[in-house]
CSV table of C-alpha atoms in Angstrom, one decimal:
chain,number,residue,atom,x,y,z
A,985,MET,CA,-142.4,-39.9,78.8
A,986,LYS,CA,-141.5,-39.8,75.0
A,987,LYS,CA,-140.9,-36.0,75.1
A,988,ILE,CA,-138.4,-36.3,78.0
A,989,ASN,CA,-136.4,-38.9,76.1
A,990,LEU,CA,-136.2,-36.7,73.1
A,991,GLN,CA,-134.9,-33.9,75.1
A,992,SER,CA,-132.3,-35.9,76.8
A,993,SER,CA,-131.0,-37.3,73.5
A,994,ALA,CA,-130.8,-33.8,72.1
A,995,ILE,CA,-128.9,-32.8,75.2
A,996,GLU,CA,-126.4,-35.7,74.7
A,997,THR,CA,-126.0,-34.7,71.1
A,998,ASN,CA,-125.2,-31.1,71.9
A,999,GLN,CA,-122.7,-32.3,74.5
A,1000,GLU,CA,-120.9,-34.5,71.9
A,1001,ASN,CA,-120.8,-31.7,69.5
A,1002,LEU,CA,-119.3,-29.3,72.2
A,1003,THR,CA,-116.7,-32.1,73.2
A,1004,SER,CA,-115.7,-32.4,69.5
A,1005,THR,CA,-115.4,-28.7,69.1
A,1006,ASP,CA,-113.2,-28.5,72.3
A,1007,GLN,CA,-110.9,-31.3,70.9
A,1008,ASN,CA,-110.5,-29.4,67.5
A,1009,ILE,CA,-109.6,-26.2,69.4
A,1010,THR,CA,-107.2,-28.0,71.6
A,1011,SER,CA,-105.5,-29.7,68.7
A,1012,SER,CA,-105.2,-26.5,66.8
A,1013,THR,CA,-103.7,-24.7,69.9
A,1014,THR,CA,-101.2,-27.6,70.6
A,1015,GLU,CA,-99.5,-27.3,67.1
A,1016,THR,CA,-95.8,-26.8,67.4
A,1017,PRO,CA,-95.0,-23.1,67.2
A,1018,VAL,CA,-91.9,-21.7,65.5
A,1019,ASP,CA,-89.0,-21.8,68.0
A,1020,GLU,CA,-87.0,-18.6,67.7
A,1021,ASN,CA,-84.6,-19.7,70.4
A,1022,THR,CA,-83.5,-22.6,68.3
A,1023,GLN,CA,-82.6,-20.3,65.4
A,1024,ILE,CA,-80.6,-18.1,67.9
A,1025,VAL,CA,-78.7,-21.2,69.2
A,1026,HIS,CA,-77.9,-22.2,65.6
A,1027,ASN,CA,-76.5,-18.8,64.9
A,1028,GLN,CA,-74.4,-18.9,68.0
A,1029,ASP,CA,-73.1,-22.3,67.0
A,1030,SER,CA,-72.1,-20.9,63.7
A,1031,VAL,CA,-70.2,-18.0,65.2
A,1032,SER,CA,-68.3,-20.3,67.7
A,1033,GLN,CA,-67.3,-22.6,64.8
A,1034,LEU,CA,-66.0,-19.6,62.8
A,1035,GLN,CA,-64.0,-18.4,65.8
A,1036,THR,CA,-62.6,-21.9,66.4
A,1037,GLU,CA,-61.4,-22.1,62.8
A,1038,ASN,CA,-59.7,-18.7,63.2
A,1039,ASP,CA,-58.0,-19.5,66.5
A,1040,PRO,CA,-54.9,-21.2,64.9
A,1041,GLU,CA,-54.2,-18.2,62.8
A,1042,MET,CA,-54.7,-15.9,65.7
A,1043,LYS,CA,-52.3,-18.0,67.8
A,1044,LYS,CA,-49.6,-17.9,65.1
A,1045,LYS,CA,-49.9,-14.1,64.9
A,1046,GLN,CA,-49.7,-13.8,68.7
A,1047,LYS,CA,-46.5,-16.1,68.8
A,1048,LYS,CA,-44.9,-13.9,66.0
A,1049,MET,CA,-45.7,-10.7,68.0
A,1050,LEU,CA,-44.3,-12.2,71.2
A,1051,ILE,CA,-41.1,-13.3,69.5
A,1052,ILE,CA,-40.7,-9.8,68.0
A,1053,MET,CA,-41.3,-8.1,71.2
A,1054,CYS,CA,-38.6,-10.3,73.0
A,1055,VAL,CA,-35.9,-9.7,70.3
A,1056,VAL,CA,-36.6,-5.9,70.6
A,1057,ALA,CA,-36.3,-6.1,74.4
A,1058,VAL,CA,-33.0,-8.0,74.2
A,1059,VAL,CA,-31.6,-5.5,71.6
A,1060,ALA,CA,-32.7,-2.6,73.6
A,1061,GLY,CA,-31.3,-4.0,76.8
A,1062,ILE,CA,-27.8,-4.6,75.1
A,1063,GLY,CA,-27.8,-1.1,73.6
A,1064,THR,CA,-28.6,0.4,77.0
A,1065,GLY,CA,-25.9,-1.4,78.8
A,1066,PHE,CA,-23.3,-0.5,76.2
A,1067,GLY,CA,-24.4,3.1,76.2
A,1068,ALA,CA,-24.2,3.3,80.0
A,1069,HIS,CA,-20.6,1.7,79.9
A,1070,LEU,CA,-19.5,4.3,77.4
A,1071,LEU,CA,-21.0,7.1,79.5
A,1072,ARG,CA,-19.3,5.9,82.6
A,1073,ALA,CA,-15.9,5.7,80.8
A,1074,GLN,CA,-16.4,9.2,79.4
A,1075,GLN,CA,-17.3,10.6,82.8
A,1076,THR,CA,-14.2,8.9,84.4
A,1077,ARG,CA,-12.0,10.6,81.8
A,1078,ILE,CA,-13.7,14.0,82.3
A,1079,GLU,CA,-13.5,13.9,86.0
A,1080,GLY,CA,-9.9,12.7,86.2
A,1081,GLY,CA,-10.9,9.5,87.9
A,1082,PRO,CA,-8.6,6.4,88.0
A,1083,GLU,CA,-7.8,4.8,84.6
A,1084,PRO,CA,-8.1,1.0,84.3
A,1085,ALA,CA,-4.9,-0.7,85.6
A,1086,GLN,CA,-2.2,-1.9,83.2
A,1087,MET,CA,-1.7,-5.6,83.2
A,1088,ILE,CA,2.2,-5.4,83.0
A,1089,ALA,CA,4.5,-2.6,83.9
A,1090,GLU,CA,6.3,-1.0,80.9
A,1091,GLY,CA,9.3,1.2,81.4
A,1092,GLU,CA,9.6,3.3,84.5
A,1093,PHE,CA,6.8,3.4,87.1
A,1094,GLU,CA,5.8,5.8,89.8
A,1095,VAL,CA,4.2,5.8,93.2
A,1096,GLY,CA,0.5,5.1,92.9
A,1097,ASP,CA,0.8,3.1,89.7
A,1098,VAL,CA,-1.4,0.0,89.6
A,1099,PHE,CA,-0.9,-3.1,87.6
A,1100,GLY,CA,-3.0,-6.2,87.2
A,1101,ILE,CA,-6.8,-6.4,87.7
A,1102,GLN,CA,-8.5,-3.2,88.8
A,1103,ASP,CA,-11.4,-4.8,90.6
A,1104,THR,CA,-10.2,-5.7,94.1
A,1105,ASP,CA,-13.7,-7.2,95.2
A,1106,ILE,CA,-12.6,-10.6,93.8
A,1107,PHE,CA,-9.5,-10.7,96.0
A,1108,LYS,CA,-9.7,-11.7,99.5
A,1109,ASP,CA,-6.2,-11.1,100.9
A,1110,THR,CA,-3.8,-8.2,100.8
A,1111,ALA,CA,-0.2,-7.8,102.0
A,1112,GLN,CA,2.4,-5.0,101.8
A,1113,GLY,CA,6.3,-5.2,101.8
A,1114,TYR,CA,9.5,-5.2,99.9
A,1115,LEU,CA,9.5,-7.2,96.7
A,1116,GLU,CA,12.3,-9.6,95.9
A,1117,ARG,CA,12.9,-12.5,93.4
A,1118,GLY,CA,12.8,-16.1,94.6
A,1119,GLY,CA,10.6,-18.5,96.3
A,1120,ILE,CA,11.1,-21.3,98.8
A,1121,ASN,CA,11.7,-24.9,97.6
A,1122,GLY,CA,9.9,-24.3,94.4
A,1123,GLU,CA,6.9,-22.6,95.9
A,1124,GLY,CA,6.4,-19.1,94.6
A,1125,SER,CA,8.4,-17.0,92.0
A,1126,HIS,CA,8.9,-13.9,94.3
A,1127,ARG,CA,8.6,-13.0,97.9
A,1128,LEU,CA,7.4,-10.0,99.9
A,1129,LEU,CA,9.6,-9.1,102.9
A,1130,ARG,CA,7.7,-7.6,105.8
A,1131,PRO,CA,8.6,-6.4,109.3
A,1132,GLY,CA,8.9,-9.2,111.9
A,1133,GLY,CA,11.3,-11.5,110.2
A,1134,GLU,CA,11.2,-14.4,107.8
A,1135,SER,CA,8.0,-15.9,109.5
A,1136,GLN,CA,6.1,-12.8,108.1
A,1137,THR,CA,7.4,-13.3,104.5
A,1138,VAL,CA,4.7,-13.8,101.8
A,1139,TYR,CA,5.7,-16.0,98.8
A,1140,LEU,CA,4.1,-14.8,95.6
A,1141,THR,CA,3.1,-16.2,92.2
A,1142,SER,CA,1.1,-14.2,89.6
A,1143,THR,CA,-0.5,-15.2,86.3
A,1144,VAL,CA,-1.8,-11.7,85.7
A,1145,THR,CA,1.2,-9.3,85.9
A,1146,ASP,CA,5.0,-9.7,85.6
A,1147,LEU,CA,6.4,-9.2,89.1
A,1148,ASP,CA,10.0,-9.2,87.8
A,1149,LYS,CA,9.7,-5.6,86.6
A,1150,LEU,CA,8.6,-4.5,90.1
A,1151,VAL,CA,11.5,-6.1,92.1
A,1152,GLY,CA,13.1,-3.6,94.5
A,1153,ALA,CA,10.0,-1.6,95.2
A,1154,GLU,CA,7.7,-1.5,98.1
A,1155,VAL,CA,4.4,-2.8,97.0
A,1156,LYS,CA,0.9,-3.6,98.2
A,1157,VAL,CA,-0.5,-6.7,96.6
A,1158,TRP,CA,-4.1,-8.1,96.4
A,1159,GLY,CA,-4.6,-11.8,95.7
A,1160,GLU,CA,-5.8,-15.2,97.0
A,1161,THR,CA,-3.9,-17.3,99.5
A,1162,TYR,CA,-3.1,-21.0,98.9
A,1163,LYS,CA,-1.8,-23.6,101.2
A,1164,GLY,CA,1.8,-24.3,100.5
A,1165,GLN,CA,3.8,-27.3,101.8
A,1166,LYS,CA,7.0,-25.2,102.5
A,1167,ALA,CA,5.7,-21.6,102.3
A,1168,GLY,CA,3.9,-20.3,105.4
A,1169,TRP,CA,2.0,-17.9,103.2
A,1170,LEU,CA,1.6,-18.5,99.5
A,1171,MET,CA,-0.4,-15.9,97.5
A,1172,ASP,CA,-1.5,-15.8,93.8
A,1173,VAL,CA,-1.3,-12.0,93.1
A,1174,GLY,CA,-4.0,-10.3,90.9
A,1175,LYS,CA,-3.2,-6.6,91.6
A,1176,VAL,CA,-0.1,-4.7,92.6
A,1177,GLU,CA,0.1,-1.0,93.7
A,1178,ILE,CA,3.4,0.8,93.9
A,1179,ILE,CA,4.0,2.4,97.4
A,1180,LYS,CA,7.6,3.2,97.1
A,1181,VAL,CA,9.7,3.0,93.9
A,1182,ASN,CA,13.0,2.3,95.7
A,1183,GLY,CA,12.0,0.3,98.7
A,1184,GLU,CA,14.2,-1.0,101.6
A,1185,ALA,CA,14.1,-4.5,102.9
A,1186,PRO,CA,12.8,-4.5,106.5
A,1187,PHE,CA,15.5,-7.1,107.6
A,1188,GLU,CA,18.5,-8.9,106.2
A,1189,GLU,CA,17.8,-12.4,105.2
A,1190,GLU,CA,20.0,-15.2,106.5
A,1191,LEU,CA,21.9,-17.0,103.9
């Protein structure tokens, strides 16, 4: 019986030693290793911080470049438009196209002469007849006599050209119609074309 007890106590002592050894091994293996990922994260944070510090300068440079590009584009557009205008004018002269209309007749005029504003797209109304001085009850400075009697007469004003110099001619006028209190048709003339230098009144006006 005494031999058995000695053996069991020896076994228990060996088990305790093994347990102690396992604990030492476990404690040695659970030591915190060097974390390489942590160093990488720190490096990335440093790069991000450096980029953030440089952002204001980059934005300033980008704004300057944008402003310069806008100025260059505007200047180029103006230059292109002006060059195209000169080219069209030169081609018109070379091809013998119509010259810009004179604003006011000077001296003698001929059939086909145009006075006033050349662009007729801005005028809605046209009329043709014999040009005389005089309006009706203060409306109009001139009148355009047309076939059909006085009811077809157009009373004219013009802030663009001098109609006095064209009196007695048969003309075609472009302009904009206004409502008159006495005049059946009141027009502000913007363009005049000479149809016949020495025109003839289509009817005799009643005095």
